[in-house]
Coordinates of C-alpha atoms in Angstrom, one line a residue:
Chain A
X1 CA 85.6 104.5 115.1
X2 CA 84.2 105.5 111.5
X3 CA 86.5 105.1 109.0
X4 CA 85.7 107.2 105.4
X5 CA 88.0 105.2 103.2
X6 CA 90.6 106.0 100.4
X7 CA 89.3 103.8 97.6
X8 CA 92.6 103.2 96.1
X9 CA 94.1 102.2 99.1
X10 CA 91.2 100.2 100.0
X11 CA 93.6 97.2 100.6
X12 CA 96.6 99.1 102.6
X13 CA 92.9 100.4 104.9
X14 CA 91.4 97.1 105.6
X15 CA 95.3 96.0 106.9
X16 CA 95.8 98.7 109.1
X17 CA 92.2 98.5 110.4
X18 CA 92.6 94.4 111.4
X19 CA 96.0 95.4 112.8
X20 CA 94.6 98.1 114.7
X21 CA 91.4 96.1 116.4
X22 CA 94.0 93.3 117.0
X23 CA 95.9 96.2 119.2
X24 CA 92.5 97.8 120.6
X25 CA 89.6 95.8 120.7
X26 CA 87.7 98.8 119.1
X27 CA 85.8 97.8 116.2
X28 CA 85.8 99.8 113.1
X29 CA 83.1 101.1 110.8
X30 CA 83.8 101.1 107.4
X31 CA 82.2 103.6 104.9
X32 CA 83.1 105.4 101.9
X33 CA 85.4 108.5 101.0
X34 CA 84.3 111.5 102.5
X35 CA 84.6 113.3 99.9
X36 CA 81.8 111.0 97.5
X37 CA 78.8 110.7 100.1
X38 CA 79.0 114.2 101.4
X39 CA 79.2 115.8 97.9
X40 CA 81.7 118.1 98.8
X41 CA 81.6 121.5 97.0
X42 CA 84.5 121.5 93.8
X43 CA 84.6 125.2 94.0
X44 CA 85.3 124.3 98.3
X45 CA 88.1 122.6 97.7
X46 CA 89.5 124.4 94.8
X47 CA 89.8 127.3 97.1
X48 CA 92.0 125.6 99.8
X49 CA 94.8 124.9 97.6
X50 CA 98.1 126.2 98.6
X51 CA 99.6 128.1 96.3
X52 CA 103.1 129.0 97.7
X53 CA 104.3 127.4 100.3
X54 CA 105.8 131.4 101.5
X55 CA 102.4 132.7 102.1
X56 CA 99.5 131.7 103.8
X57 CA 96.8 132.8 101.6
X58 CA 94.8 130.2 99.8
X59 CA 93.8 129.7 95.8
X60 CA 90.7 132.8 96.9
X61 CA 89.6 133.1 93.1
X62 CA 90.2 129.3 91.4
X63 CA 90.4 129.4 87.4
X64 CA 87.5 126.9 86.3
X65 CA 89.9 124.4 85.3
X66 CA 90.9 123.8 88.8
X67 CA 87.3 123.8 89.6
X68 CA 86.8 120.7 86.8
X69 CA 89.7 119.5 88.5
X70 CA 88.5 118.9 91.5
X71 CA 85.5 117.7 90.0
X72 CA 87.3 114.7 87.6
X73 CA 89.6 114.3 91.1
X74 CA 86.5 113.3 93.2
X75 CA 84.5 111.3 90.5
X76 CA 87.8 109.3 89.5
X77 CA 89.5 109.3 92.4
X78 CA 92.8 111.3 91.3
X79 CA 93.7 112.4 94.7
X80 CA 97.2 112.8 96.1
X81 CA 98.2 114.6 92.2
X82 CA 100.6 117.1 94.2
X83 CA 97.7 119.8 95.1
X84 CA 98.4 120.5 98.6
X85 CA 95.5 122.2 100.8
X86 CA 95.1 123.4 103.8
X87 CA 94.2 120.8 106.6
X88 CA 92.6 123.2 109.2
X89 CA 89.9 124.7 106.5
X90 CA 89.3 121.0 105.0
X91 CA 88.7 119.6 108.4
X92 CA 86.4 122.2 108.9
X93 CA 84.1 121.8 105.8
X94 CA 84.4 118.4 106.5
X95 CA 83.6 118.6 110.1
X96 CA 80.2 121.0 108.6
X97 CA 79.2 118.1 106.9
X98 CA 79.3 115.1 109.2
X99 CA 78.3 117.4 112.9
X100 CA 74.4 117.0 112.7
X101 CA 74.9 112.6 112.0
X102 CA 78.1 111.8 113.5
X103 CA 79.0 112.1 116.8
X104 CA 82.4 112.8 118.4
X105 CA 82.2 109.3 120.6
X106 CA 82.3 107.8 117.3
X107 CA 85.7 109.0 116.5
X108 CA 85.1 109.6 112.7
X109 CA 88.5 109.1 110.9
X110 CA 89.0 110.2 106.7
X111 CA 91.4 108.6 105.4
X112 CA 92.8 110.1 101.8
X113 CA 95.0 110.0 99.6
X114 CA 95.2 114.3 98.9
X115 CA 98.3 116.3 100.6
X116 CA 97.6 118.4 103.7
X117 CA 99.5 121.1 105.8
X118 CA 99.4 123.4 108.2
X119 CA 100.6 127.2 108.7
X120 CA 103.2 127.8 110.9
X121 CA 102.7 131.1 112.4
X122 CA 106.2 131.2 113.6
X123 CA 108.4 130.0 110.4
X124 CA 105.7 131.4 108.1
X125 CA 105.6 128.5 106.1
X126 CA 103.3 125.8 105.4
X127 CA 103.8 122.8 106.7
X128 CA 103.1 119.3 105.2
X129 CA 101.3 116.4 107.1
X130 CA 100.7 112.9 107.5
X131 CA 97.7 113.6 109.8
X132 CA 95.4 116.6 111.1
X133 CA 94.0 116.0 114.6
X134 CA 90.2 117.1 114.5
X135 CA 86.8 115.9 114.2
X136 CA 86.8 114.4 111.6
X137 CA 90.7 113.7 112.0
X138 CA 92.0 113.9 108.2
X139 CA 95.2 111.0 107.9
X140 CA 96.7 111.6 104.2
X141 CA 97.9 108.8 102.8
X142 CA 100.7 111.2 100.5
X143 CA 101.4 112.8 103.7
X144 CA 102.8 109.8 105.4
X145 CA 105.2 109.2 102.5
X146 CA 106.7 112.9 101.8
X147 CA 105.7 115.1 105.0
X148 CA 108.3 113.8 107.5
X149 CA 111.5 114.4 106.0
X150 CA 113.5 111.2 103.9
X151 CA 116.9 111.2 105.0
X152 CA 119.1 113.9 103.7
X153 CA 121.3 112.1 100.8
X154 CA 117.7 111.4 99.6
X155 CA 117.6 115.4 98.5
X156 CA 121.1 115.9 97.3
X157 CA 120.7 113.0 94.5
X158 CA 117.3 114.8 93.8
X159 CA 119.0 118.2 93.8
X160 CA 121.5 116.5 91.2
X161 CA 118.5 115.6 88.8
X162 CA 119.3 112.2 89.5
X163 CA 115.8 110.4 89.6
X164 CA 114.3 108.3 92.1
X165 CA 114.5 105.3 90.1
X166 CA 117.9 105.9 90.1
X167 CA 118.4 106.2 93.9
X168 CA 120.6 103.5 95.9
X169 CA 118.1 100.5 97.2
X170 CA 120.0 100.5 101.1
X171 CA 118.8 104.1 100.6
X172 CA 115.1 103.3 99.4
X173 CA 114.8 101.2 102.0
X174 CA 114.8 104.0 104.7
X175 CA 111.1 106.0 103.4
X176 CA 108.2 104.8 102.5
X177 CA 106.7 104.0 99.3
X178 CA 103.1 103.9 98.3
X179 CA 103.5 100.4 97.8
X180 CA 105.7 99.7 100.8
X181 CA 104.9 96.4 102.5
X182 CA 105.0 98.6 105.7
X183 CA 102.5 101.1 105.1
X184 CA 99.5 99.2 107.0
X185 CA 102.0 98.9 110.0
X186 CA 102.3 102.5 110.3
X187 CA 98.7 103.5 109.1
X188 CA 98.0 101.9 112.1
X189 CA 99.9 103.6 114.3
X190 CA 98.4 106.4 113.0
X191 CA 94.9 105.5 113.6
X192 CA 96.3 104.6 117.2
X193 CA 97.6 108.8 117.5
X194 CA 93.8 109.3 116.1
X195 CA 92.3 107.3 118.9
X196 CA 94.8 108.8 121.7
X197 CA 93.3 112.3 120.3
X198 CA 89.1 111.2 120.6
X199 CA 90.1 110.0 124.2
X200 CA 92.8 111.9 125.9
X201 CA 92.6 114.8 123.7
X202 CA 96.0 114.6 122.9
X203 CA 97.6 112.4 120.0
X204 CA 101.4 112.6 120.6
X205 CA 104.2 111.1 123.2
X206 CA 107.6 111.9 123.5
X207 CA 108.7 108.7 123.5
X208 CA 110.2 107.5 119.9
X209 CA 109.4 104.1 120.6
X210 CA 106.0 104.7 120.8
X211 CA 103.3 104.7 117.9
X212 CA 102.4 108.1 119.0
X213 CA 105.6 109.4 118.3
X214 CA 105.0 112.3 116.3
X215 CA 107.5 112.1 113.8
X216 CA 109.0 114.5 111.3
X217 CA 111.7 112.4 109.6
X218 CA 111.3 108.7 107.8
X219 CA 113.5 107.1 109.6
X220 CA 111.8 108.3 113.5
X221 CA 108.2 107.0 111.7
X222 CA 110.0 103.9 110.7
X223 CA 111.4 103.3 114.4
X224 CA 108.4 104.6 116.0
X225 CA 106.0 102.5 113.9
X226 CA 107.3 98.7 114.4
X227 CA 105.8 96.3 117.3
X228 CA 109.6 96.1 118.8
X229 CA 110.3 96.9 121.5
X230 CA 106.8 97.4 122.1
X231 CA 103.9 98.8 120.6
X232 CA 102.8 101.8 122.8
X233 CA 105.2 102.8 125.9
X234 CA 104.2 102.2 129.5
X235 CA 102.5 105.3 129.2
X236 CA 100.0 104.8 127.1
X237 CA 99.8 101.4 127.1
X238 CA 96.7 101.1 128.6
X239 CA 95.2 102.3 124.9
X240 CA 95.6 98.4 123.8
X241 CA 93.0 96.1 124.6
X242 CA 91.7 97.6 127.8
X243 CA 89.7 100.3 126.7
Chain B
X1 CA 137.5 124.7 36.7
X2 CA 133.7 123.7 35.4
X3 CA 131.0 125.1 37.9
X4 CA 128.6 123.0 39.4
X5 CA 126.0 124.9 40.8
X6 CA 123.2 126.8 38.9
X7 CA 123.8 130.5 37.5
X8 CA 121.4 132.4 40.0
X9 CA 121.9 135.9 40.2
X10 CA 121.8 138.1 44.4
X11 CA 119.0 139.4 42.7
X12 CA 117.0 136.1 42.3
X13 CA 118.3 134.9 45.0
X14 CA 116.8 138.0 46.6
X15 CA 113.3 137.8 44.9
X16 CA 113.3 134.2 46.5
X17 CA 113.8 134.9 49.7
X18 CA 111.3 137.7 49.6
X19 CA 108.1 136.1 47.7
X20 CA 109.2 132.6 49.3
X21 CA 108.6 134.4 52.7
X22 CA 105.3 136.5 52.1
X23 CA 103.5 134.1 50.6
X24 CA 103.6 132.0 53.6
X25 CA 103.1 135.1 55.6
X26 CA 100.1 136.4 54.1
X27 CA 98.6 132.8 54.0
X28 CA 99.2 132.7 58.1
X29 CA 98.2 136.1 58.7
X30 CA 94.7 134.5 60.0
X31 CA 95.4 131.0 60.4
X32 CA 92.9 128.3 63.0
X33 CA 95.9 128.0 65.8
X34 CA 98.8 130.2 67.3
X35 CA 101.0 128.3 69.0
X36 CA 103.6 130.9 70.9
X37 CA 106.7 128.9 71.5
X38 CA 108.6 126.4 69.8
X39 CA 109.7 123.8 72.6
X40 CA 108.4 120.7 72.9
X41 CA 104.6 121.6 74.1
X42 CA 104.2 124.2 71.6
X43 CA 105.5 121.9 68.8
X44 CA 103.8 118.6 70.0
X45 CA 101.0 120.8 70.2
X46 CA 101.3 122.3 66.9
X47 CA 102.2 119.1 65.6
X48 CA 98.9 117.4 66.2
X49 CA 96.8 120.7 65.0
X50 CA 98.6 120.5 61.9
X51 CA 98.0 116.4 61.2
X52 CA 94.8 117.0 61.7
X53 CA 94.4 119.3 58.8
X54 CA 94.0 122.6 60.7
X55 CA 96.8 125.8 60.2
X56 CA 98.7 126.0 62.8
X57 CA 101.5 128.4 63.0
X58 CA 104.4 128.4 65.3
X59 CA 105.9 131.8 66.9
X60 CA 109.5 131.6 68.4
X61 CA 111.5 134.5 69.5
X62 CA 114.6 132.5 69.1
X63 CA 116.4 131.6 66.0
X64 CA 116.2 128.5 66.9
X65 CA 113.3 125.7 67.7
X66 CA 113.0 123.2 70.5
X67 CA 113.4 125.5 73.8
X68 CA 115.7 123.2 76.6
X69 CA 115.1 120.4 74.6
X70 CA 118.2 119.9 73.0
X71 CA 120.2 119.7 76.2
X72 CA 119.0 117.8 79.6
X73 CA 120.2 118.7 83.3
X74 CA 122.9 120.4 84.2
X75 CA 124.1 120.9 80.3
X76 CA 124.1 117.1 79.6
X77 CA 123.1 116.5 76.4
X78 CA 120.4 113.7 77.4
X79 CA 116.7 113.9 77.8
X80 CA 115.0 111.8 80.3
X81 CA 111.4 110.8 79.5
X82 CA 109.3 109.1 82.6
X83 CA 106.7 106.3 81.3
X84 CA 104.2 107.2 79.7
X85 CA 106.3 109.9 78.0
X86 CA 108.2 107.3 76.0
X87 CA 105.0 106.7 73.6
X88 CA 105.7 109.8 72.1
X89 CA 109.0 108.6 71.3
X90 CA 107.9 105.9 69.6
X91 CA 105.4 108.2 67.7
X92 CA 108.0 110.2 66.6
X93 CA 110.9 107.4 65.8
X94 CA 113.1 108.6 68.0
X95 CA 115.5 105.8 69.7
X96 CA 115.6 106.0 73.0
X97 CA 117.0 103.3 76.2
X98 CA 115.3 102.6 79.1
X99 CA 117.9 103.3 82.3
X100 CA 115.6 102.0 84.7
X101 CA 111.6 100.8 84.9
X102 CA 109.5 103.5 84.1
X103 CA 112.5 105.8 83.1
X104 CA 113.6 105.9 79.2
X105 CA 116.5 108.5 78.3
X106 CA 117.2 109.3 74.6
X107 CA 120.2 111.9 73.1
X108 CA 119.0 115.6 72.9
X109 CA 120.0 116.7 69.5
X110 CA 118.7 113.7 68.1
X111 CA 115.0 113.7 69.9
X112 CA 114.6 117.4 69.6
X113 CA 115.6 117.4 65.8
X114 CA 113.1 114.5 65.1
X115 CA 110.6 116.6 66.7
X116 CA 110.8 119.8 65.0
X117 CA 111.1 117.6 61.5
X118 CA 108.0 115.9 62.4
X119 CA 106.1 119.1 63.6
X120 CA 107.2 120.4 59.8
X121 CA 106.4 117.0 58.1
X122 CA 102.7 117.7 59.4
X123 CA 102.9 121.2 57.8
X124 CA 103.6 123.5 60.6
X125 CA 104.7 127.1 59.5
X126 CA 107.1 128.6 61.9
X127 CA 107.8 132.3 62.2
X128 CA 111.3 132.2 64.1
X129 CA 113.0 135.5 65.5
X130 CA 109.5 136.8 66.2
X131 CA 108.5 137.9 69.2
X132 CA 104.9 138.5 70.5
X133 CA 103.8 142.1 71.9
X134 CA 99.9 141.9 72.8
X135 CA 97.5 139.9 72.3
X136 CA 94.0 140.6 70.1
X137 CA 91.2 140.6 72.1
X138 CA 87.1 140.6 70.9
X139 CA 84.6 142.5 72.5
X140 CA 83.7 139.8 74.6
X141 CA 87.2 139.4 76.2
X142 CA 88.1 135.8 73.2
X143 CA 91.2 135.8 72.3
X144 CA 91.5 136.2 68.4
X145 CA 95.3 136.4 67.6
X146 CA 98.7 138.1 68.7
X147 CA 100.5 141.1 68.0
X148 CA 104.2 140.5 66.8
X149 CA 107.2 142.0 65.6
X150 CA 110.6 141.1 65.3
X151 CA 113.0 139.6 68.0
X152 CA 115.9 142.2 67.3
X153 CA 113.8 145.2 67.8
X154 CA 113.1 144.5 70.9
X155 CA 116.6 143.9 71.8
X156 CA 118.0 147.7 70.6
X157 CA 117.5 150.8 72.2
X158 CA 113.8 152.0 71.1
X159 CA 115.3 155.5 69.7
X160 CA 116.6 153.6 66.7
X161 CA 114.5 150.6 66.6
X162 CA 111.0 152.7 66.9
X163 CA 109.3 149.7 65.0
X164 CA 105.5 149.3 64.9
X165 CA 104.5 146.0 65.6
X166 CA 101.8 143.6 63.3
X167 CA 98.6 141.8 64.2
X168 CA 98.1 138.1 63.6
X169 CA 94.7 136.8 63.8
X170 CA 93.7 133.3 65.0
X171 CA 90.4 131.2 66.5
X172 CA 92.8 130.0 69.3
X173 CA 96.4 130.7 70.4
X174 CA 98.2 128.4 72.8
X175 CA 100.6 129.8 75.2
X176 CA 103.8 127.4 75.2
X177 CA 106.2 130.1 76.6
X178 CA 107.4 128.1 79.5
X179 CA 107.6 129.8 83.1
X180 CA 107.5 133.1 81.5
X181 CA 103.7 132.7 80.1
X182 CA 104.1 135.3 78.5
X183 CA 100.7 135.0 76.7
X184 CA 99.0 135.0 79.6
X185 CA 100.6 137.5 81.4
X186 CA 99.1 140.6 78.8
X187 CA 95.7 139.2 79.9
X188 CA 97.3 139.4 83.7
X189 CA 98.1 143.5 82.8
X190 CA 94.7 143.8 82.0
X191 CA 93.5 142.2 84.9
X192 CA 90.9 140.2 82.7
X193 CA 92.7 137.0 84.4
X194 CA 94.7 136.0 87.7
X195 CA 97.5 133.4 87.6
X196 CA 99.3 132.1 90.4
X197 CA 102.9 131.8 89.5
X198 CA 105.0 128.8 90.0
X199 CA 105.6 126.7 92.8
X200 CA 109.1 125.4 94.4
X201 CA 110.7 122.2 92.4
X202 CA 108.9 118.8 93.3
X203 CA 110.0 116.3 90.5
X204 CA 107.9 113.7 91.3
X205 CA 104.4 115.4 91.6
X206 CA 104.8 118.0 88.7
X207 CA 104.5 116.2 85.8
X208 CA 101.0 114.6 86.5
X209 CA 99.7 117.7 87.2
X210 CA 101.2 119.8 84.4
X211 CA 99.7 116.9 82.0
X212 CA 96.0 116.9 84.3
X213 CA 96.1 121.3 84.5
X214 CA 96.3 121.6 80.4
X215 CA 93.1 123.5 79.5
X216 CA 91.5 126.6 78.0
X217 CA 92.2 128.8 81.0
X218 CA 90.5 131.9 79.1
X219 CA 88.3 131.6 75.6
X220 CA 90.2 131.2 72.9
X221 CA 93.9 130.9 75.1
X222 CA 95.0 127.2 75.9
X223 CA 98.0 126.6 78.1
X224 CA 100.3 123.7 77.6
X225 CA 104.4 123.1 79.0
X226 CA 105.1 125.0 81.8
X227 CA 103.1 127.7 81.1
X228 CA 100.4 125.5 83.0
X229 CA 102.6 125.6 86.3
X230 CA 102.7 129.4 86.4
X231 CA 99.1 129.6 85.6
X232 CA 98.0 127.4 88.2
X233 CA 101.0 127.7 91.1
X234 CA 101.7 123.8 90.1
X235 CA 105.6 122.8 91.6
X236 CA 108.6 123.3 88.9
X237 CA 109.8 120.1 87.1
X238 CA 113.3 118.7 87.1
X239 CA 114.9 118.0 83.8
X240 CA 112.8 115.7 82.3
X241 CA 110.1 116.0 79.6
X242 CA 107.6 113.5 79.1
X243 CA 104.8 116.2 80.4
X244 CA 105.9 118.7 77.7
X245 CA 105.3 115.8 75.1
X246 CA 102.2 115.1 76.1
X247 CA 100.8 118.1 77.9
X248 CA 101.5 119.8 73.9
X249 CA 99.5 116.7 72.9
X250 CA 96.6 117.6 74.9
X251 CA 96.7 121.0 73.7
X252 CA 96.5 119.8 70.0
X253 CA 93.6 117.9 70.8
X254 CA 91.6 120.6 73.2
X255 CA 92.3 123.0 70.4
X256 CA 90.8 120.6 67.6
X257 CA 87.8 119.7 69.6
X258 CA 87.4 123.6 70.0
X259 CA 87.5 124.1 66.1
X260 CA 84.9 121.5 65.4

């Protein structure tokens, strides 16, 4: 597995990776973010911001100080700012720029800290998330603290303009933080859905015990994403160690 | 009974008013900064044009200056500042208590007072009950200045308030007019620019990114406050306002570079 890291979350990374070879056996390759040795276009990403999570059309004529932004975001590594872009067309000017070195075996993985969603064609609505399955597969760092949902006192103190600071700790302690001593834990269970997808073609189970849960509230990702009662269900168990 | 105030005849008193007024007119008639908007962006913003020895002119529509900051959420009198918002507080002198790390809250009348004094102190000139009607554009598309004209004819039905508007002229206006942008929106009409309107409320991410998107979006127009969110389809703020401080402080200083 390649792994293009975040920078600032260099130390939450290297966690998650030794947790996840302890699980696997598959050793990691660590390089740098994606985003830095691919020189990827300002104006590219610019134009996959989201502007209203209503409608599915993207930022098609950026201003040139969201161009420069992109450009600052990149060289000082100001991701995860509340931009939100489209996963499907990142992955793919991602994927343009790894296909002719990297191959799929390799199971490259970018890891950043930037918010991505999808469209749903059904609700009409964009969708945040903690992970796009694809090669590469994107795993947003912002996603897996705000896309699935904090529980729902969480929004009516916010709805009150009471500020997070503010907010009950027995409450805090149900979502995840940036700096939450958990994050590596559930990084890598994420990396594990990420694997499950380069060889099964398939990153989810049903099971909300399992680390592949795919889960769209805190408190499921919280449950799915502890080594009790066990890591990965019968199912998929076969994932750890044996492969 | 004796009288203690000075003899000063309606006429005087008149004459006052009158010269007092066009004499600072006439001086801002072309002036180095336009600031449209008197909240806390546009007077930050103003503020730090002015300290640095440029004109700078404030434009309100209201009577009064300071926008929602007099009054926090939900018509509570307090204004929450998040760190590193609070360093304006201290450059301004106004008290404030922090309420938990990284959050400061400080009494609206009293913050948004000391603000509007210190924008003045500086030498801000303020044309209140004015509101804008164009904008002046050069041949090549710079904004040079706004077209104004006063707040109560636009609010009376045009066949009795048939009132030609004036030109101001400037070598950069700011748009601080909030959600409404209503700077930017004249440029919009002419389709010289495109904005992308304001996103849904998302407390936590906004105020970065208001702070980070302050620019010149168009030569010669510089957006700070909220203004920034409906130009760029950034997420809505809650009631807090540490990005208007210093987004208006970013303004200032993106407009002084430009004059230099």
């Amino acid at each position: 597995m390649i792994i293009f890291e975040c920078t600032p979350f260099k130390n939450v990374i290297t966690k998650s990776i030794e947790i996840f070879e302890n699980w696997t056996n598959h050793k990691c390759k660590l390089e740098n973010c994606l985003y830095k040795i691919k020189n990827i276009s300002p104006l590219n990403l610019a134009e996959l911001k989201i502007l209203n999570p209503l409608k599915e059309e993207l930022n098609t004529s950026p201003l040139q100080p969201e161009i420069d932004f992109e450009k600052t975001k990149i060289d000082e590594c100001k991701c995860g700012k509340g931009i939100i872009y489209s996963a499907k067309d990142l992955a793919n000017i991602l994927k343009n720029k790894i296909i002719n070195q990297i191959k799929f075996s390799e199971m490259p993985i970018f890891i950043t800290n930037d918010f991505i969603a999808e469209f749903d064609k059904n609700d009409r609505r964009w969708h945040l998330r903690y992970a796009f399955f694809y090669f590469p597969t994107i795993i947003s760092i912002q996603g897996i603290i705000n896309a699935p949902a904090k529980p729902r006192e969480y929004y009516i103190y916010i709805a009150k303009g009471i500020p997070t600071e503010l907010i009950p700790e027995n409450l805090k302690s149900k979502f995840l933080t940036e700096t939450d001593k958990r994050l590596p834990r559930v990084l890598a269970g994420i990396m594990l859905q990420a694997y499950a997808f380069y060889i099964l073609k398939y990153p989810f189970c049903d099971n909300k015990n399992c680390s592949l849960f795919n889960a769209h509230w805190q408190e499921d990702l919280l449950n799915s994403q502890k080594d009790e009662p066990y890591i990965l269900c019968d199912k998929h168990n076969f994932l750890l160690k044996k492969n | 009974m004796e009288e203690k105030f000075s003899k000063v005849s309606e006429k005087e008193i008149t004459r006052s008013i009158i010269s007092g007024f066009a004499k600072d007119f006439e001086k801002f008639v072309d002036t180095d900064v336009i600031v449209v908007g008197g909240g806390p962006s546009g007077l930050m913003a103003a503020r730090e044009i002015a300290m640095n020895g440029k004109k700078a002119l404030v434009i309100e529509r209201n009577n009064y200056l300071g926008g929602g900051f007099w009054i926090g959420g939900y018509l509570m009198n307090k204004i929450t500042v998040r760190h590193p918002g609070e360093t304006i507080l201290d450059e301004l002198k106004i008290p404030y208590e922090k309420s938990v790390e990284g959050l400061f809250v400080t009494d609206g009348p009293h913050a948004c007072s000391k603000l509007i004094a210190a924008a003045c102190d500086a030498g801000v000139k303020i044309l209140n009950m004015t509101t804008i009607e164009d904008v002046v554009l050069r041949e090549n598309g710079q904004v040079a200045g706004v077209v104004i004209n006063w707040t109560p004819v636009q609010a009376l039905p045009r066949q009795i308030t048939c009132v030609d508007p004036v030109a101001l002229e400037s070598k950069i206006v700011i748009d601080a007019t909030g959600h409404d942008a209503n700077v930017l929106k004249y440029l919009v009409e002419r389709g010289i620019i495109k904005i992308k309107g304001f996103g849904a409320m998302w407390v936590e991410k906004s105020e970065d990114m208001v702070v980070e998107y302050t620019s010149e979006v168009h030569p010669g127009l510089i957006v700070t406050g909220m203004a920034v969110s409906t130009c760029f389809g950034l997420p809505r703020m809650g009631p807090t306002f540490g990005a208007m401080l210093l987004s208006g402080k970013k303004a200032g200083e993106i407009a002084l570079k430009k004059l230099k």
